[in-house]
Structure formats: C-alpha cells, structure tokens
Amino acid sequence: MNPVHKKFSRRARVATGGAVLAVVAVAGFGAVSANASAPAAEPAAAAAASARATTTSTHLTIDAATKAAQAALDAAEKENQRVTVAVVDRNGNTIVTLRGDGAGPQSYESAERKAFTAVSWNAPTSQLAERLEQAPNLKDIPGTLFLAGGVPVTAGNAPIAGIGVAGAPSGALDEKFAQAGADAVGR
C-alpha cells in the first residue's frame, strides 16, 4: 500500500479525491467557457441572395386573426349556433382556433381543414366543393375538406389566411359565419 494512504483515513481520502475532482471540473468548465466566449474564426463569406431570388409575403397578425375568429364566433352565437372557428396563415398553419360552447368534437378538425382548403385555393370552400364534379381527386389531397364553411382572406387579391367554421347544421351557415370573420379583418 502507498505510504500516503496509510496516513489518511478512508474518509479523508474520499474528501480529498472529491476536492481534486471538483478542481478538475471547474478548470475544465472554465476552459470550455473561455472557448465558448472567444471570438470564432472568421466564417466563410455568406452568399447574399439577390432581390430576384427572394419574396415577401403578407400575413395576418395574431391580433387580426383573433379578431376575425371572435367575429365569426359572435356571428354564430347570435344565431344560437355552436361552432368552432379556425384561422390559418398563408402556409396553412393554424394561427388561432376558438371552440364555442357546446361545439361538437368533430368541428375542431373540420374548421381547420376548411380554413386550409380556402387559403390553398383562394376560394370559398362552397365553390371548391362544386369543382369536385370535374375533379373528384381533389378531395384526396391531405388536409383538405371540400365542404362549405371556409373563406380566404386576401390582400391585393393574394390569399394571406383562411377562416374555417364548422358545427352549424349547414355549410351555408358555416360559410356565412366565416365570412363575418373575414369581413372583421377589413374593418
């Protein structure tokens, strides 16, 4: 046995070993921290995209989307209809969904899919449902729902959002409420 071990008790050796490990860990952390805060080597020159290679798009703000959804829900509640309202952005991503009191469980997904469908084709879903007669495979596109109740929101004739409503007893009512939401954005 090493003569140093004979002079220290087991408890002292464990405490000393722990202290040594702590010093090594702190030193290692300091070196990593110093490296992390050190300036990096000059990065390769970034390629700048020309103005012709980019595009700018317009999107609804969360406030405008919420205002639209609330207006659609209010229109439905005035007629004692229990619906869900969804607002999606130009890319079909949900911005806001409001599920009215008593709205059926199927209405949530239906409202989102109607909104997605309306913004994707920049047309009310009631018109798109009529197109199924000429192109029945449209209904096979994932995420779409070709039932009345979805309307696009446009800026400069370009779709920037879609509003979908589901849960009323008819698609015509759903679409009427969705249009009330779209109209609220224009005010």
Coordinates of C-alpha atoms in Angstrom, one line a residue:
M1 CA 0.0 0.0 0.0
N2 CA 1.2 3.5 -0.8
P3 CA 2.6 5.3 2.3
V4 CA 0.4 8.3 1.7
H5 CA -2.7 6.1 2.0
K6 CA -1.6 4.8 5.4
K7 CA -1.5 8.4 6.8
F8 CA -5.1 9.3 5.7
S9 CA -8.3 7.7 6.8
R10 CA -10.7 6.5 4.2
R11 CA -13.0 9.5 4.9
A12 CA -10.0 11.9 4.3
R13 CA -9.1 10.1 1.1
V14 CA -12.7 10.4 -0.2
A15 CA -12.9 14.0 0.7
T16 CA -9.5 14.8 -0.9
G17 CA -10.5 12.9 -4.0
G18 CA -13.8 14.8 -4.2
A19 CA -11.9 18.1 -3.9
V20 CA -9.5 17.1 -6.6
L21 CA -12.4 16.2 -8.9
A22 CA -14.1 19.5 -8.2
V23 CA -11.0 21.4 -9.1
V24 CA -10.6 19.5 -12.3
A25 CA -14.3 20.0 -13.2
V26 CA -14.1 23.8 -12.5
A27 CA -10.9 24.1 -14.5
G28 CA -12.5 22.1 -17.4
F29 CA -15.6 24.3 -17.3
G30 CA -13.6 27.4 -17.3
A31 CA -11.7 26.3 -20.4
V32 CA -14.9 25.4 -22.1
S33 CA -16.5 28.7 -21.1
A34 CA -13.4 30.6 -22.3
N35 CA -13.6 28.8 -25.7
A36 CA -17.3 29.5 -26.0
S37 CA -16.9 33.2 -25.4
A38 CA -13.8 33.5 -27.6
P39 CA -14.4 35.0 -31.0
A40 CA -14.9 32.4 -33.6
A41 CA -12.7 32.2 -36.6
E42 CA -13.9 34.3 -39.5
P43 CA -16.8 32.5 -41.1
A44 CA -16.9 31.8 -44.7
A45 CA -18.4 34.7 -46.7
A46 CA -22.1 34.3 -46.7
A47 CA -23.8 34.3 -50.1
A48 CA -26.1 37.2 -50.4
A49 CA -29.4 36.5 -52.2
S50 CA -30.4 38.8 -54.9
A51 CA -33.7 40.6 -54.7
R52 CA -34.9 38.4 -57.6
A53 CA -34.3 35.3 -55.5
T54 CA -36.5 36.3 -52.6
T55 CA -40.1 37.0 -52.0
T56 CA -42.0 38.9 -49.3
S57 CA -45.4 37.7 -48.1
T58 CA -48.1 39.3 -46.0
H59 CA -49.5 37.6 -43.0
L60 CA -52.3 38.3 -40.5
T61 CA -51.1 39.4 -37.1
I62 CA -52.3 37.3 -34.1
D63 CA -54.5 40.2 -33.1
A64 CA -56.2 40.3 -36.5
A65 CA -56.6 36.6 -36.6
T66 CA -58.1 36.6 -33.1
K67 CA -60.4 39.5 -34.1
A68 CA -61.6 37.5 -37.2
A69 CA -62.1 34.3 -35.2
Q70 CA -64.1 36.1 -32.5
A71 CA -66.3 37.9 -35.1
A72 CA -67.1 34.6 -36.7
L73 CA -67.9 33.0 -33.3
D74 CA -70.0 36.0 -32.3
A75 CA -72.0 35.8 -35.6
A76 CA -72.7 32.1 -34.9
E77 CA -73.7 32.7 -31.3
K78 CA -76.2 35.4 -32.4
E79 CA -78.0 32.7 -34.3
N80 CA -77.6 30.2 -31.4
Q81 CA -75.2 28.0 -33.4
R82 CA -72.4 26.0 -31.7
V83 CA -69.4 26.1 -33.8
T84 CA -65.6 26.1 -33.9
V85 CA -63.7 28.7 -35.8
A86 CA -60.1 28.3 -37.1
V87 CA -57.8 30.8 -38.8
V88 CA -54.8 29.6 -40.7
D89 CA -52.0 31.6 -42.3
R90 CA -51.0 31.6 -45.9
N91 CA -49.0 28.4 -45.4
G92 CA -51.9 26.6 -43.8
N93 CA -50.5 26.8 -40.2
T94 CA -53.1 27.4 -37.6
I95 CA -52.9 30.9 -36.0
V96 CA -55.9 30.6 -33.7
T97 CA -58.8 28.3 -33.1
L98 CA -61.9 29.2 -31.0
R99 CA -64.2 26.3 -30.0
G100 CA -67.6 27.7 -29.0
D101 CA -69.5 26.4 -26.0
G102 CA -71.2 23.2 -27.0
A103 CA -69.5 22.8 -30.3
G104 CA -69.2 19.1 -31.4
P105 CA -65.8 17.3 -31.2
Q106 CA -65.6 16.9 -35.0
S107 CA -65.9 20.6 -35.5
Y108 CA -62.3 21.4 -34.4
E109 CA -60.6 19.5 -37.2
S110 CA -63.2 20.3 -39.7
A111 CA -62.8 24.1 -39.2
E112 CA -59.1 23.8 -39.6
R113 CA -59.3 21.8 -42.7
K114 CA -61.9 24.2 -44.3
A115 CA -59.6 27.1 -43.5
F116 CA -56.7 25.3 -45.0
T117 CA -58.6 24.4 -48.1
A118 CA -59.9 28.0 -48.6
V119 CA -56.4 29.6 -48.4
S120 CA -54.9 26.9 -50.5
W121 CA -57.1 27.6 -53.5
N122 CA -58.0 31.3 -52.6
A123 CA -61.7 30.5 -52.9
P124 CA -64.6 29.8 -50.6
T125 CA -64.9 26.1 -50.0
S126 CA -68.5 26.1 -51.2
Q127 CA -67.2 26.9 -54.7
L128 CA -64.4 24.3 -54.4
A129 CA -67.0 21.6 -53.4
E130 CA -68.7 22.3 -56.8
R131 CA -65.3 21.7 -58.5
L132 CA -65.3 18.1 -57.3
E133 CA -67.7 17.1 -60.0
Q134 CA -65.0 17.9 -62.6
A135 CA -62.0 16.8 -60.5
P136 CA -63.1 14.3 -57.9
N137 CA -59.5 13.5 -56.9
L138 CA -59.1 17.0 -55.3
K139 CA -60.7 15.5 -52.1
D140 CA -57.7 13.2 -51.8
I141 CA -55.3 16.0 -51.1
P142 CA -54.2 15.7 -47.4
G143 CA -55.5 18.3 -45.0
T144 CA -58.4 19.5 -47.3
L145 CA -62.1 19.4 -46.7
F146 CA -64.4 20.3 -49.6
L147 CA -67.5 21.3 -47.6
A148 CA -68.9 24.8 -47.4
G149 CA -67.6 26.8 -44.4
G150 CA -64.2 28.1 -45.4
V151 CA -63.3 31.5 -46.9
P152 CA -60.0 33.0 -47.8
V153 CA -58.7 36.4 -46.5
T154 CA -56.9 38.3 -49.2
A155 CA -54.6 41.3 -49.5
G156 CA -54.1 42.6 -53.1
N157 CA -56.1 39.6 -54.4
A158 CA -53.5 37.2 -52.9
P159 CA -54.5 34.8 -50.2
I160 CA -53.0 35.6 -46.8
A161 CA -55.2 33.5 -44.5
G162 CA -58.2 31.2 -44.4
I163 CA -61.1 31.1 -42.0
G164 CA -63.0 27.9 -41.4
V165 CA -66.1 27.4 -39.4
A166 CA -67.7 24.0 -38.6
G167 CA -70.6 22.8 -36.5
A168 CA -73.7 24.6 -37.8
P169 CA -76.4 22.5 -39.3
S170 CA -75.4 23.6 -42.8
G171 CA -72.3 24.6 -44.7
A172 CA -74.1 27.7 -45.9
L173 CA -74.4 28.9 -42.2
D174 CA -70.7 27.9 -41.5
E175 CA -69.6 29.9 -44.5
K176 CA -71.8 32.9 -43.5
F177 CA -70.1 33.0 -40.1
A178 CA -66.6 32.5 -41.7
Q179 CA -67.3 35.5 -44.0
A180 CA -68.3 37.6 -41.0
G181 CA -64.8 36.8 -39.6
A182 CA -63.1 37.8 -42.9
D183 CA -65.2 41.0 -43.0
A184 CA -64.0 41.9 -39.5
V185 CA -60.4 41.9 -40.7
G186 CA -61.2 44.6 -43.3
R187 CA -62.7 47.0 -40.7

